[in-house]
Amino acid sequence: MSTKKPGPEFPPIRLRVVLIILFIIVGTVPILVQGSVITNAFRKTLLESRKAEIQNRSLILATKLSRAGYLGAGGVQDAALNTEMDVVAQSYSGRLLLIDQDYRILRDSFHLSEGRYHIAPEVIHGFRGENGTSYNEDKYYMIQTTPIYDSVDFGDGSGENAGRSVRGVLLFIASTESLRAELSGARSTLWIFNAIMMILLLSLSVYLSARIMRPFAELRVMLRKVSAGDLNQNIEQHSYVVTEQISTAINTTLHKLKSVDQSRDEFVSNVSHELKTPITSIRVLADSLMSMEDAPIELYKEFMNDISREIDREAKIIDDLLSLVKMDRSAIVLSRKSTDIHAMLEQILKRLRPLARVNNIELTLETVREVSADVDEVKFSLAIMNLVENGIKYNVKDGWVKVSLDADHQFCYIKVEDSGIGIPENQQESVFERFFRVDKARSRETGGTGLGLAITKDIVLMHQGIVRLNSREGEGTTFLVRIPLTYIENSTPGSAAEKKG
C-alpha cells in the first residue's frame, strides 16, 4: 500500500497571483492618473507659454508698424520692418500676414498672397479691435490676431482705445510642431518612468504577496500536522489583524483539543480502573471460596452477598457510562413537553424516601409557586434525582435534604440543599467531572460511581440551563438548577440562562 507524500508547503498559487494582480491594479491606476495629469499640465503650460510669446512678438511688431506709418497714406514700406517680420515668422516656423482696411494683404512673409484679399473671421474680429489667439490642435498651428491702430496705443477695443481707428490687422500663424516634439519627448520620459515604476511595483507586489501569504502557509503546515494527530502545535502570533485572530482562535481550539484528549485518556483510565475494581473484588471472593474446603454455609452466603453487591456496582457503572455516551451524542433528541415540575419533584422524593429513611435523613419539598416547563421528564428527573440522592448519601447522621421550587417570568429554579459533609473549596470546580469523588471511601460504601453529577450537568445543559454549586466543608451543600420555562430551538445550551445571570 503506497502512501502519498504531501505536496510542497506553499500557499495556493492562484490566491497569490490574485493578490499580485490586485496590488498591480491598485498601484497602476494612481501612476497612470498621475502621468495623465502631468502630461496635460505640461501640454497646457507649453501652449500658454507659446501663446504668450506670440502675443508679445505680435504686439511689438504692431507697435513698430504703427510708429513707422507702415499703413499710412503714403504706404511707405520699411525694409527693416519687412526683414524683422520675416525673421519673426521663420523663428516660429510660421507665417505673417499684414492686412489693410480693404482686407488686402499688404505683406506676406511667404510672398505668396500679397495683393490678394483675405476675409476671414480672425480678420473681421481684428478690425473690431479684438486681440485674440486661436489654436488648431489637429493641424498643430496657432493664429494670433493683433489690430494695428492709428496711434501707438493698442488694446482690445475697450478702455482708452475705444473709438480709435483700426488701420490694419496683423495675423501671425505660428507652427506648434516644436511643441508637439517637446511634448512627445516628455511623454517618452514619462513612459520610461512609468515602466520603471511598474517594475518596482511588480517586485513589491511579489514581495508583499509572499509576506502576506507566509502566515497562511504556516497555518496550512500546522493544520496538516494537527490533522495527522500532532496536537503539540502553537501558532506564532503575526502583526496582521486577520491572521492574529485566526492564530488565536486556532491556538484556543488546539488547547481545547489537548484538554479533550487528556480528558479522554483520563476517562479511559478511570473507566478501566472503575470496571476492573469490582471484577477484582469478585475474583478475590470467588478464589477465596474455591480455596476453602468445608466452608460453613454462612460464610458462603456472606461472600455471595459481597459478590452480588460488586455485580450491582459494576452494573450501575455500566448504566451510568451508557447514559453519558447517550448524553454525548449531538443527535440526541429530547422528548420535551410541558411538565408540572412540582408533581415531578414529588415523584422523585417519593422514590428516594426509602433510601432517606435507611439513612435517617429528613426529605422536604417547598414550592413557592406552581411551575410548568418544557422538559424531557425522564432525563430531567434523572438529573434532579442525582442531586437529591447525593444529598442523602453524603449527609450527616439525622441530617436533612430540602428541595425548593420557584420561578419568574422566564426561568424555573430548583434548589437542592443538604446538611451534609460539604465540599472543600479547592475541589468544587471538579465535582462535575467524570469519576470525580470528594470522599472516595464513602463513595465506595454507598455505591457511588462518580458519574452522577456529570450526567446531571449534561442533562441541564441539554435543557439550555445551568447548574451552580455553593458549599462549605462541614456545613452542607446547595445546588441551584436554572432552566428556561420555554425551550428555544437551535439555542446554545446554557445561553439563555447565562443571559439572565
XYZ file of C-alpha atoms in Angstrom:
501
model
C 0.000 0.000 0.000
C 1.595 3.247 -1.118
C 1.354 6.432 0.840
C 1.015 9.751 -0.910
C 3.571 12.295 0.162
C 2.243 15.726 0.985
C 2.944 18.409 -1.601
C 5.175 21.415 -1.044
C 4.087 23.669 1.768
C 3.284 26.763 -0.287
C 0.168 28.908 -0.341
C -2.254 28.343 -3.219
C -0.710 29.774 -6.395
C -3.975 31.226 -7.638
C -4.544 33.196 -4.458
C -1.042 34.623 -4.605
C -1.496 35.562 -8.281
C -4.768 37.279 -7.422
C -3.004 39.285 -4.711
C -0.236 40.290 -7.135
C -2.794 41.377 -9.748
C -4.710 43.373 -7.148
C -1.540 45.103 -5.967
C -0.590 45.929 -9.570
C -4.047 47.316 -10.332
C -4.124 49.373 -7.147
C -0.622 50.703 -7.847
C -1.038 51.196 -11.610
C -4.171 53.343 -11.501
C -2.532 56.179 -9.495
C 0.573 56.016 -11.709
C -1.476 56.297 -14.914
C -3.705 59.017 -13.498
C -0.673 60.939 -12.286
C 1.002 60.535 -15.698
C -2.094 61.804 -17.485
C -2.382 64.794 -15.154
C 1.315 65.635 -15.568
C 1.120 65.309 -19.380
C -1.946 67.524 -19.657
C -0.466 70.092 -17.296
C 2.810 70.126 -19.244
C 0.940 70.473 -22.562
C -1.143 73.335 -21.195
C 1.979 75.057 -19.864
C 3.729 74.765 -23.252
C 0.741 76.163 -25.121
C 0.274 79.037 -22.684
C 3.974 79.857 -22.917
C 3.918 79.789 -26.733
C 0.719 81.854 -26.768
C 2.304 84.499 -24.532
C 5.424 84.609 -26.740
C 3.411 85.050 -29.951
C 1.206 87.702 -28.372
C 4.246 89.667 -27.208
C 6.036 89.430 -30.557
C 2.873 90.386 -32.429
C 2.241 93.360 -30.166
C 5.824 94.571 -30.581
C 5.572 94.304 -34.373
C 2.200 96.045 -34.438
C 3.615 98.892 -32.361
C 6.606 99.305 -34.675
C 4.383 99.201 -37.765
C 2.120 101.877 -36.352
C 5.000 104.154 -35.376
C 6.637 103.775 -38.784
C 3.401 104.709 -40.511
C 3.585 101.432 -42.376
C -0.148 101.594 -43.060
C -0.191 105.386 -43.524
C -1.395 107.379 -46.511
C 1.933 107.083 -48.265
C 2.205 103.362 -47.527
C 5.913 103.605 -47.091
C 7.299 100.147 -46.636
C 10.227 99.840 -44.302
C 12.797 97.247 -45.399
C 13.959 96.757 -41.809
C 10.428 96.017 -40.673
C 9.925 93.624 -43.566
C 13.073 91.775 -42.590
C 12.044 91.695 -38.943
C 8.631 90.288 -39.871
C 10.294 87.564 -41.937
C 12.697 86.730 -39.103
C 9.881 86.536 -36.529
C 7.818 84.304 -38.820
C 10.763 81.999 -39.514
C 11.693 81.749 -35.834
C 8.333 80.114 -35.136
C 8.174 78.206 -38.451
C 5.137 80.329 -39.182
C 3.674 82.959 -41.485
C 2.913 86.663 -41.012
C 0.130 88.434 -42.913
C -0.358 92.198 -42.788
C -3.869 93.200 -43.935
C -5.138 96.728 -44.541
C -8.603 98.194 -44.106
C -9.672 96.890 -47.519
C -8.888 93.305 -46.402
C -5.989 93.296 -48.857
C -2.775 91.538 -47.929
C -0.020 94.140 -47.937
C 2.698 91.833 -46.652
C 3.087 88.033 -46.663
C 6.222 86.517 -45.150
C 5.807 83.663 -47.644
C 5.426 86.201 -50.530
C 2.591 84.160 -51.972
C -0.559 86.176 -51.364
C 0.476 89.824 -51.464
C -2.151 91.962 -53.191
C -4.869 89.393 -52.635
C -7.834 89.851 -50.372
C -8.273 87.835 -47.204
C -11.633 87.958 -45.500
C -11.663 85.562 -42.560
C -13.300 85.517 -39.112
C -9.986 86.325 -37.462
C -9.510 89.400 -39.693
C -13.045 90.623 -39.058
C -12.536 90.264 -35.281
C -9.238 92.148 -35.612
C -10.850 95.122 -37.340
C -13.334 95.198 -34.469
C -10.383 95.837 -32.200
C -10.339 92.316 -30.743
C -6.950 90.896 -29.820
C -7.145 87.071 -29.646
C -5.456 83.734 -30.136
C -6.900 80.513 -31.572
C -5.311 77.067 -31.638
C -5.852 74.328 -34.203
C -4.965 71.152 -32.345
C -5.419 68.858 -35.355
C -3.036 70.778 -37.665
C -0.700 71.993 -34.935
C -0.711 75.735 -35.515
C -1.735 78.838 -33.580
C -3.247 82.076 -35.049
C -2.636 85.361 -33.244
C -4.794 88.325 -34.297
C -3.441 91.778 -33.397
C -5.190 95.001 -34.521
C -2.966 97.904 -35.649
C -4.320 101.293 -34.556
C -3.651 104.710 -35.980
C -1.692 105.538 -32.852
C 0.761 103.796 -30.598
C -1.981 102.795 -28.147
C -3.211 99.251 -28.512
C -5.914 97.338 -26.742
C -8.904 95.049 -27.112
C -11.465 97.607 -28.266
C -12.305 98.848 -24.795
C -10.895 101.452 -22.456
C -8.721 104.235 -23.866
C -8.540 102.630 -27.364
C -12.300 102.588 -27.713
C -13.296 104.711 -30.694
C -9.780 104.773 -32.212
C -9.422 103.732 -35.833
C -8.018 100.300 -36.673
C -5.766 100.757 -39.709
C -4.886 97.112 -40.218
C -4.631 93.625 -38.775
C -1.523 91.536 -38.164
C -2.146 87.774 -38.482
C 0.588 85.573 -37.028
C 0.164 81.904 -37.982
C 2.749 80.062 -35.837
C 3.542 76.359 -36.053
C 3.391 74.287 -32.859
C 5.264 71.270 -34.269
C 8.171 72.029 -31.957
C 5.772 71.863 -29.016
C 4.492 68.542 -30.298
C 8.028 67.171 -30.422
C 8.760 68.546 -26.969
C 5.547 67.051 -25.595
C 6.338 63.726 -27.267
C 9.762 63.718 -25.599
C 8.173 64.443 -22.246
C 5.707 61.605 -22.781
C 8.539 59.225 -23.665
C 10.369 60.203 -20.492
C 7.172 59.720 -18.518
C 6.592 56.287 -20.058
C 10.126 55.247 -19.140
C 9.478 56.466 -15.602
C 6.152 54.586 -15.537
C 7.862 51.431 -16.811
C 10.440 51.661 -14.027
C 7.656 52.241 -11.513
C 5.733 49.237 -12.875
C 8.797 47.025 -12.488
C 9.237 48.251 -8.927
C 5.502 47.784 -8.337
C 5.638 44.224 -9.659
C 8.613 43.429 -7.429
C 6.881 44.998 -4.442
C 3.659 43.103 -5.242
C 5.502 39.784 -5.349
C 7.251 40.588 -2.067
C 4.087 41.772 -0.296
C 2.016 38.830 -1.545
C 4.677 36.431 -0.273
C 4.806 38.245 3.062
C 1.021 38.243 3.407
C 0.720 34.577 2.436
C 3.525 33.429 4.756
C 1.309 33.281 7.886
C -1.338 31.358 5.927
C 1.320 28.958 4.695
C 2.392 28.396 8.300
C -1.244 27.822 9.227
C -1.580 25.226 6.470
C 1.550 23.408 7.618
C 0.384 23.421 11.216
C -3.158 22.294 10.311
C -1.735 19.402 8.312
C 0.229 18.299 11.361
C -2.860 18.655 13.537
C -4.942 16.637 11.063
C -2.229 13.968 11.275
C -2.783 13.823 15.041
C 0.007 16.072 16.308
C -1.678 18.454 18.761
C 1.593 19.815 20.156
C 1.458 22.867 17.925
C 1.400 26.563 18.714
C 0.972 29.185 16.012
C 3.153 32.262 16.085
C 1.192 35.491 16.512
C 1.627 37.772 13.496
C 1.044 41.509 13.248
C -1.815 41.187 10.765
C -5.172 41.551 12.478
C -6.858 38.768 10.491
C -4.067 36.210 10.871
C -3.671 37.173 14.523
C -7.353 36.453 15.107
C -7.121 33.181 13.182
C -3.982 32.166 15.079
C -5.598 32.994 18.409
C -8.717 31.022 17.505
C -6.710 28.000 16.333
C -4.429 28.097 19.384
C -7.520 28.216 21.595
C -9.027 25.305 19.672
C -5.786 23.341 19.963
C -5.719 23.979 23.690
C -9.268 22.678 23.948
C -8.400 19.669 21.797
C -5.452 18.910 24.062
C -7.721 19.197 27.085
C -10.269 16.922 25.420
C -7.519 14.474 24.504
C -6.186 14.495 28.056
C -9.718 14.154 29.441
C -10.336 11.238 27.104
C -7.161 9.483 28.227
C -8.036 10.164 31.844
C -11.596 8.996 31.251
C -10.427 5.750 29.646
C -8.013 5.215 32.534
C -10.756 5.885 35.096
C -13.242 3.641 33.297
C -10.686 0.847 33.161
C -9.954 1.264 36.860
C -13.615 1.512 37.892
C -14.625 -1.525 35.844
C -11.626 -3.517 36.987
C -12.143 -2.869 40.720
C -15.460 -4.807 41.116
C -14.174 -7.604 38.895
C -11.020 -7.865 41.001
C -13.118 -7.985 44.181
C -15.362 -10.682 42.693
C -12.331 -12.706 41.626
C -10.749 -12.449 45.089
C -14.001 -13.520 46.752
C -14.505 -16.360 44.286
C -10.896 -17.572 44.666
C -11.267 -17.456 48.441
C -14.398 -19.596 48.296
C -12.800 -22.110 45.950
C -9.732 -22.418 48.160
C -11.837 -23.253 51.216
C -12.823 -26.805 51.964
C -15.876 -27.459 54.087
C -16.600 -23.707 54.489
C -19.754 -23.054 56.528
C -22.882 -22.041 54.615
C -23.000 -18.695 56.443
C -19.581 -17.783 55.020
C -20.752 -18.780 51.536
C -23.794 -16.530 51.900
C -21.673 -13.653 53.145
C -19.242 -13.999 50.226
C -22.102 -14.352 47.725
C -23.745 -11.203 49.118
C -20.449 -9.367 48.652
C -20.186 -10.697 45.092
C -23.778 -9.616 44.401
C -23.032 -6.087 45.647
C -19.956 -5.870 43.420
C -22.004 -7.071 40.442
C -24.661 -4.431 41.204
C -21.937 -1.792 41.421
C -20.483 -2.957 38.095
C -23.945 -2.808 36.520
C -24.504 0.723 37.850
C -21.166 1.877 36.454
C -22.068 0.425 33.057
C -25.535 2.018 33.153
C -24.051 5.408 34.042
C -21.458 5.083 31.284
C -24.184 4.272 28.765
C -26.114 7.317 29.958
C -23.046 9.501 29.476
C -22.490 8.106 25.984
C -26.061 8.960 25.099
C -25.632 12.476 26.502
C -22.503 12.986 24.404
C -24.304 12.264 21.159
C -25.013 15.528 19.344
C -28.039 13.975 17.636
C -29.800 13.067 20.888
C -33.480 14.036 20.828
C -35.261 15.408 23.870
C -38.870 14.304 24.337
C -39.894 17.729 25.541
C -43.363 18.542 26.764
C -44.946 20.925 29.232
C -44.376 19.272 32.606
C -45.681 20.032 36.099
C -42.344 20.448 37.872
C -43.906 20.284 41.365
C -45.509 16.905 40.600
C -42.245 15.667 39.100
C -40.309 16.634 42.257
C -42.887 14.906 44.455
C -42.394 11.673 42.489
C -38.599 11.959 42.836
C -38.799 12.422 46.613
C -41.325 9.591 46.862
C -38.869 7.215 45.165
C -35.992 8.329 47.395
C -37.787 8.320 50.763
C -36.930 4.636 51.470
C -33.234 5.463 50.991
C -33.638 8.543 53.188
C -35.297 6.503 55.964
C -32.463 3.981 55.896
C -30.005 6.857 56.426
C -32.359 8.672 58.859
C -32.472 11.747 56.578
C -35.445 14.127 56.520
C -36.692 14.933 52.987
C -38.799 18.077 52.427
C -40.218 19.876 49.377
C -41.025 23.575 49.383
C -42.894 25.045 46.402
C -43.125 28.822 46.220
C -45.362 28.713 43.128
C -46.645 26.079 40.728
C -44.376 25.770 37.694
C -44.754 24.191 34.257
C -41.720 23.983 31.973
C -40.745 22.360 28.664
C -38.541 19.428 29.722
C -37.803 15.822 28.916
C -39.341 14.463 32.117
C -37.357 11.216 32.170
C -33.949 12.837 31.677
C -34.634 15.907 33.816
C -35.933 13.697 36.639
C -32.661 11.754 36.484
C -30.667 14.995 36.830
C -32.591 16.175 39.917
C -32.643 12.670 41.392
C -28.835 12.512 41.242
C -28.608 15.752 43.244
C -31.105 14.620 45.893
C -29.551 11.148 46.101
C -26.101 12.674 46.644
C -27.572 14.859 49.383
C -28.876 11.735 51.113
C -25.739 9.621 50.696
C -23.217 12.293 51.702
C -25.076 13.613 54.728
C -24.535 13.525 58.458
C -26.495 11.411 60.903
C -30.061 12.703 61.407
C -29.496 15.220 58.642
C -31.886 16.770 56.149
C -32.303 17.439 52.444
C -34.541 20.279 51.284
C -35.795 20.739 47.712
C -37.202 24.171 46.769
C -39.116 25.178 43.623
C -39.581 28.730 42.352
C -39.900 30.593 39.041
C -40.089 34.012 37.450
C -41.430 35.093 34.053
C -38.552 33.391 32.206
C -36.854 30.711 34.306
C -37.590 27.812 36.609
C -35.383 27.476 39.719
C -34.818 24.210 41.599
C -32.653 24.321 44.719
C -31.346 21.191 46.473
C -29.871 21.888 49.931
C -28.444 19.414 52.420
C -26.814 19.380 55.838
C -24.076 17.049 54.665
C -20.311 16.950 54.816
C -19.818 19.751 52.288
C -17.230 20.066 49.545
C -13.768 21.623 50.018
C -13.425 24.881 48.087
C -10.425 23.639 46.101
C -12.467 20.689 44.794
C -15.700 22.468 43.888
C -14.674 23.154 40.274
C -14.067 19.428 39.728
C -17.265 17.928 41.140
C -18.925 17.779 37.705
C -16.004 15.886 36.167
C -16.461 12.229 35.383
C -15.366 9.786 38.109
C -14.534 12.620 40.495
C -15.283 11.844 44.138
C -14.892 14.135 47.128
C -14.881 11.249 49.639
C -13.718 8.156 47.757
C -14.062 5.785 50.707
C -17.629 6.906 51.375
C -18.470 6.706 47.666
C -17.485 3.071 47.547
C -19.506 2.329 50.667
C -22.616 3.990 49.180
C -22.118 2.536 45.710
C -21.245 5.863 44.071
C -19.628 5.790 40.638
C -18.507 9.414 40.382
C -20.646 9.887 37.261
C -23.903 11.202 38.718
C -23.053 14.909 38.739
C -21.502 14.687 35.256
C -24.771 13.218 33.993
C -26.730 15.945 35.807
C -24.693 18.723 34.228
C -25.069 17.262 30.719
C -28.836 16.943 31.106
C -29.216 20.505 32.419
C -27.129 21.860 29.537
C -29.287 19.927 27.096
C -32.246 21.853 28.527
C -30.381 25.163 27.899
C -29.899 25.635 31.625
C -27.105 25.942 34.154
C -26.290 24.282 37.449
C -24.458 26.133 40.205
C -22.800 24.957 43.393
C -22.392 26.621 46.767
C -20.777 24.631 49.545
C -18.712 24.890 52.698
C -16.853 21.971 54.146
C -18.721 20.613 57.166
C -21.733 22.914 56.640
C -23.570 21.310 53.731
C -24.042 21.898 50.025
C -26.548 23.772 47.854
C -27.121 23.060 44.159
C -29.156 25.528 42.086
C -30.575 24.390 38.755
C -31.996 27.015 36.430
C -33.718 26.237 33.119
C -35.882 28.348 30.802
C -39.623 27.774 31.081
C -39.856 27.578 27.277
C -37.320 25.591 25.273
C -35.841 27.580 22.364
C -34.777 25.596 19.289
C -31.189 25.962 17.997
C -30.094 27.770 21.128
C -26.704 27.097 22.672
C -27.065 25.070 25.897
C -26.966 27.351 28.863
C -27.050 30.518 26.758
C -30.498 31.595 27.775
C -29.682 31.167 31.402
C -26.361 32.913 31.111
C -28.049 35.991 29.651
C -30.211 36.181 32.730
C -27.240 35.637 35.006
